[in-house]
Amino acid sequence: MNEAEFALLAERSAPPGYDELLRMSRSLFVGERDFIANSANLSALLYQFLPDINWCGFYLLRGRELVLGPFQGKVACVRIAVGKGVCGTSAAQRRTLIVPDVEAFPGHIACDAVSRSEIVVPMLAGDRLLGVLDIDSPNRSRFGVEDGEGLERIVEALLVASDPPHLG
């Protein structure tokens, strides 16, 4: 998919579905193996095309912390301990978390007071945790099972297309 095709999609009245977002993601990765470059473009793509979100980005595992990686949105928390907040809990449990109301999530870390719901998808290479994809919305109950399944496929495409990030 070239820039003109992306521009046409941006002008559509309805946002693309997850099958289309997966195809668009894979086209971004063609010829590029660098994880940071690919995750930066992916966060921009998702931020542009997913409706009703206010933050989209990656946290990368460094020791026992998740450290801010490429993202789109307002300034964010830089470090999150594994096991803390939605991102840290998703990382510790190594499963996608969908939180309909972040204010009801024990230990939620509020980087943006406007966020009301959140989805976090862990990035796994076999048993090895690499980090998480985190997406926030100003709307309660914005994310559902379809989002989880679609984003898991997109994260898998990112990991297949990219060399693993250096974990320090």
mmCIF file of C-alpha atoms in Angstrom:
data_model
loop_
_atom_site.group_PDB
_atom_site.id
_atom_site.type_symbol
_atom_site.label_atom_id
_atom_site.label_comp_id
_atom_site.label_asym_id
_atom_site.label_seq_id
_atom_site.Cartn_x
_atom_site.Cartn_y
_atom_site.Cartn_z
ATOM 1 C CA MET A 1 0.000 0.000 0.000
ATOM 2 C CA ASN A 2 1.445 3.349 -0.997
ATOM 3 C CA GLU A 3 0.953 6.847 0.407
ATOM 4 C CA ALA A 4 -1.859 7.607 -2.043
ATOM 5 C CA GLU A 5 -3.792 4.526 -0.909
ATOM 6 C CA PHE A 6 -3.328 5.557 2.744
ATOM 7 C CA ALA A 7 -4.584 9.052 1.890
ATOM 8 C CA LEU A 8 -7.701 7.626 0.220
ATOM 9 C CA LEU A 9 -8.418 5.501 3.278
ATOM 10 C CA ALA A 10 -8.082 8.536 5.522
ATOM 11 C CA GLU A 11 -10.807 10.288 3.533
ATOM 12 C CA ARG A 12 -13.350 7.444 3.872
ATOM 13 C CA SER A 13 -16.364 8.082 6.042
ATOM 14 C CA ALA A 14 -16.025 4.749 7.879
ATOM 15 C CA PRO A 15 -12.794 3.663 9.550
ATOM 16 C CA PRO A 16 -11.112 0.522 8.221
ATOM 17 C CA GLY A 17 -11.768 -2.750 10.027
ATOM 18 C CA TYR A 18 -9.072 -4.893 11.598
ATOM 19 C CA ASP A 19 -8.534 -6.997 8.459
ATOM 20 C CA GLU A 20 -7.797 -3.805 6.541
ATOM 21 C CA LEU A 21 -5.619 -2.433 9.358
ATOM 22 C CA LEU A 22 -3.649 -5.690 9.351
ATOM 23 C CA ARG A 23 -3.097 -5.389 5.587
ATOM 24 C CA MET A 24 -2.062 -1.748 5.983
ATOM 25 C CA SER A 25 0.301 -2.661 8.836
ATOM 26 C CA ARG A 26 1.997 -5.381 6.829
ATOM 27 C CA SER A 27 2.481 -2.970 3.931
ATOM 28 C CA LEU A 28 4.233 -0.526 6.277
ATOM 29 C CA PHE A 29 6.715 -3.212 7.312
ATOM 30 C CA VAL A 30 7.779 -4.301 3.802
ATOM 31 C CA GLY A 31 11.538 -3.916 3.442
ATOM 32 C CA GLU A 32 12.063 -2.732 7.033
ATOM 33 C CA ARG A 33 13.214 -4.975 9.907
ATOM 34 C CA ASP A 34 13.924 -2.305 12.538
ATOM 35 C CA PHE A 35 11.503 -2.717 15.440
ATOM 36 C CA ILE A 36 11.578 0.947 16.492
ATOM 37 C CA ALA A 37 10.868 2.175 12.949
ATOM 38 C CA ASN A 38 8.052 -0.343 12.479
ATOM 39 C CA SER A 39 6.471 0.259 15.887
ATOM 40 C CA ALA A 40 6.650 4.040 15.355
ATOM 41 C CA ASN A 41 4.822 3.749 12.044
ATOM 42 C CA LEU A 42 2.338 1.274 13.513
ATOM 43 C CA SER A 43 1.476 3.567 16.418
ATOM 44 C CA ALA A 44 0.893 6.396 13.916
ATOM 45 C CA LEU A 45 -1.268 4.177 11.701
ATOM 46 C CA LEU A 46 -3.445 2.978 14.579
ATOM 47 C CA TYR A 47 -3.722 6.489 16.017
ATOM 48 C CA GLN A 48 -4.832 7.801 12.631
ATOM 49 C CA PHE A 49 -7.393 5.117 11.831
ATOM 50 C CA LEU A 50 -8.830 3.817 15.119
ATOM 51 C CA PRO A 51 -11.773 6.005 16.106
ATOM 52 C CA ASP A 52 -12.239 7.433 19.581
ATOM 53 C CA ILE A 53 -8.722 6.959 20.932
ATOM 54 C CA ASN A 54 -6.484 9.552 22.562
ATOM 55 C CA TRP A 55 -3.222 7.632 22.983
ATOM 56 C CA CYS A 56 -1.532 4.743 21.189
ATOM 57 C CA GLY A 57 1.951 3.446 21.783
ATOM 58 C CA PHE A 58 4.434 0.912 22.972
ATOM 59 C CA TYR A 59 6.198 0.199 26.226
ATOM 60 C CA LEU A 60 9.315 -1.971 25.964
ATOM 61 C CA LEU A 61 10.553 -4.286 28.685
ATOM 62 C CA ARG A 62 13.787 -3.179 30.343
ATOM 63 C CA GLY A 63 14.580 -5.358 33.356
ATOM 64 C CA ARG A 64 11.438 -5.351 35.532
ATOM 65 C CA GLU A 65 10.055 -2.158 34.028
ATOM 66 C CA LEU A 66 8.197 -1.143 30.924
ATOM 67 C CA VAL A 67 9.864 1.884 29.346
ATOM 68 C CA LEU A 68 8.093 4.253 26.975
ATOM 69 C CA GLY A 69 8.673 3.539 23.293
ATOM 70 C CA PRO A 70 7.190 4.980 20.098
ATOM 71 C CA PHE A 71 3.752 6.531 20.596
ATOM 72 C CA GLN A 72 1.156 9.033 19.394
ATOM 73 C CA GLY A 73 -0.702 11.300 21.800
ATOM 74 C CA LYS A 74 0.036 13.438 24.825
ATOM 75 C CA VAL A 75 3.206 13.167 26.896
ATOM 76 C CA ALA A 76 3.122 9.833 28.737
ATOM 77 C CA CYS A 77 4.426 8.013 31.782
ATOM 78 C CA VAL A 78 7.994 6.944 31.054
ATOM 79 C CA ARG A 79 8.398 3.901 33.325
ATOM 80 C CA ILE A 80 5.830 1.410 34.571
ATOM 81 C CA ALA A 81 6.755 -1.473 36.850
ATOM 82 C CA VAL A 82 5.713 -4.923 35.660
ATOM 83 C CA GLY A 83 2.618 -5.788 37.681
ATOM 84 C CA LYS A 84 1.512 -2.146 38.164
ATOM 85 C CA GLY A 85 -1.326 -0.402 36.354
ATOM 86 C CA VAL A 86 -3.037 -1.841 33.296
ATOM 87 C CA CYS A 87 0.164 -2.063 31.225
ATOM 88 C CA GLY A 88 2.185 -3.683 33.986
ATOM 89 C CA THR A 89 -0.619 -6.122 34.805
ATOM 90 C CA SER A 90 -0.969 -7.144 31.155
ATOM 91 C CA ALA A 91 2.797 -7.667 31.006
ATOM 92 C CA ALA A 92 2.847 -9.728 34.227
ATOM 93 C CA GLN A 93 -0.114 -11.863 33.135
ATOM 94 C CA ARG A 94 1.066 -12.002 29.517
ATOM 95 C CA ARG A 95 -2.455 -11.560 28.224
ATOM 96 C CA THR A 96 -4.532 -8.855 26.596
ATOM 97 C CA LEU A 97 -6.433 -6.703 29.065
ATOM 98 C CA ILE A 98 -9.544 -4.777 28.115
ATOM 99 C CA VAL A 99 -10.558 -2.268 30.785
ATOM 100 C CA PRO A 100 -13.981 -0.668 30.167
ATOM 101 C CA ASP A 101 -13.553 1.881 32.985
ATOM 102 C CA VAL A 102 -9.999 2.700 34.068
ATOM 103 C CA GLU A 103 -11.272 4.453 37.194
ATOM 104 C CA ALA A 104 -12.524 1.062 38.432
ATOM 105 C CA PHE A 105 -9.180 -0.690 37.786
ATOM 106 C CA PRO A 106 -7.237 -1.067 41.052
ATOM 107 C CA GLY A 107 -3.885 0.705 40.786
ATOM 108 C CA HIS A 108 -4.630 2.374 37.447
ATOM 109 C CA ILE A 109 -1.846 4.773 36.466
ATOM 110 C CA ALA A 110 -3.387 7.932 35.009
ATOM 111 C CA CYS A 111 -0.986 9.422 32.476
ATOM 112 C CA ASP A 112 -3.866 11.373 30.871
ATOM 113 C CA ALA A 113 -6.838 12.300 33.054
ATOM 114 C CA VAL A 114 -9.081 12.258 29.955
ATOM 115 C CA SER A 115 -8.649 8.495 29.383
ATOM 116 C CA ARG A 116 -11.649 6.396 30.435
ATOM 117 C CA SER A 117 -10.965 2.970 28.876
ATOM 118 C CA GLU A 118 -7.868 1.078 27.832
ATOM 119 C CA ILE A 119 -6.662 -1.988 25.981
ATOM 120 C CA VAL A 120 -3.184 -3.455 26.418
ATOM 121 C CA VAL A 121 -1.752 -6.228 24.236
ATOM 122 C CA PRO A 122 1.458 -7.960 25.341
ATOM 123 C CA MET A 123 4.217 -8.510 22.785
ATOM 124 C CA LEU A 124 5.540 -12.039 23.185
ATOM 125 C CA ALA A 125 8.302 -13.869 21.333
ATOM 126 C CA GLY A 126 7.579 -17.401 22.474
ATOM 127 C CA ASP A 127 7.736 -17.181 26.273
ATOM 128 C CA ARG A 128 9.762 -13.963 26.200
ATOM 129 C CA LEU A 129 7.955 -10.709 26.990
ATOM 130 C CA LEU A 130 9.169 -7.831 24.809
ATOM 131 C CA GLY A 131 6.713 -5.161 25.904
ATOM 132 C CA VAL A 132 3.124 -4.071 25.345
ATOM 133 C CA LEU A 133 0.949 -2.118 22.942
ATOM 134 C CA ASP A 134 -1.206 0.315 24.942
ATOM 135 C CA ILE A 135 -4.239 2.189 23.562
ATOM 136 C CA ASP A 136 -6.410 4.602 25.552
ATOM 137 C CA SER A 137 -9.797 6.130 24.816
ATOM 138 C CA PRO A 138 -11.684 9.067 26.329
ATOM 139 C CA ASN A 139 -14.847 6.903 26.070
ATOM 140 C CA ARG A 140 -15.855 4.261 28.589
ATOM 141 C CA SER A 141 -16.263 0.742 27.163
ATOM 142 C CA ARG A 142 -14.546 1.739 23.898
ATOM 143 C CA PHE A 143 -12.767 -1.616 23.472
ATOM 144 C CA GLY A 144 -14.199 -5.103 23.120
ATOM 145 C CA VAL A 145 -13.238 -8.626 22.159
ATOM 146 C CA GLU A 146 -13.035 -7.714 18.456
ATOM 147 C CA ASP A 147 -10.454 -5.024 19.277
ATOM 148 C CA GLY A 148 -8.438 -7.493 21.337
ATOM 149 C CA GLU A 149 -8.390 -10.114 18.609
ATOM 150 C CA GLY A 150 -7.646 -7.596 15.857
ATOM 151 C CA LEU A 151 -4.837 -5.898 17.769
ATOM 152 C CA GLU A 152 -3.294 -9.237 18.742
ATOM 153 C CA ARG A 153 -3.049 -10.128 15.030
ATOM 154 C CA ILE A 154 -1.507 -6.735 14.252
ATOM 155 C CA VAL A 155 1.055 -7.075 17.072
ATOM 156 C CA GLU A 156 1.950 -10.547 15.788
ATOM 157 C CA ALA A 157 2.503 -9.085 12.305
ATOM 158 C CA LEU A 158 4.796 -6.442 13.815
ATOM 159 C CA LEU A 159 6.839 -9.092 15.618
ATOM 160 C CA VAL A 160 7.111 -11.324 12.539
ATOM 161 C CA ALA A 161 8.222 -8.402 10.363
ATOM 162 C CA SER A 162 10.733 -6.929 12.812
ATOM 163 C CA ASP A 163 13.963 -7.915 14.469
ATOM 164 C CA PRO A 164 13.352 -8.135 18.219
ATOM 165 C CA PRO A 165 13.981 -4.889 20.111
ATOM 166 C CA HIS A 166 17.152 -4.754 22.177
ATOM 167 C CA LEU A 167 16.154 -5.435 25.745
ATOM 168 C CA GLY A 168 18.434 -3.935 28.334
#
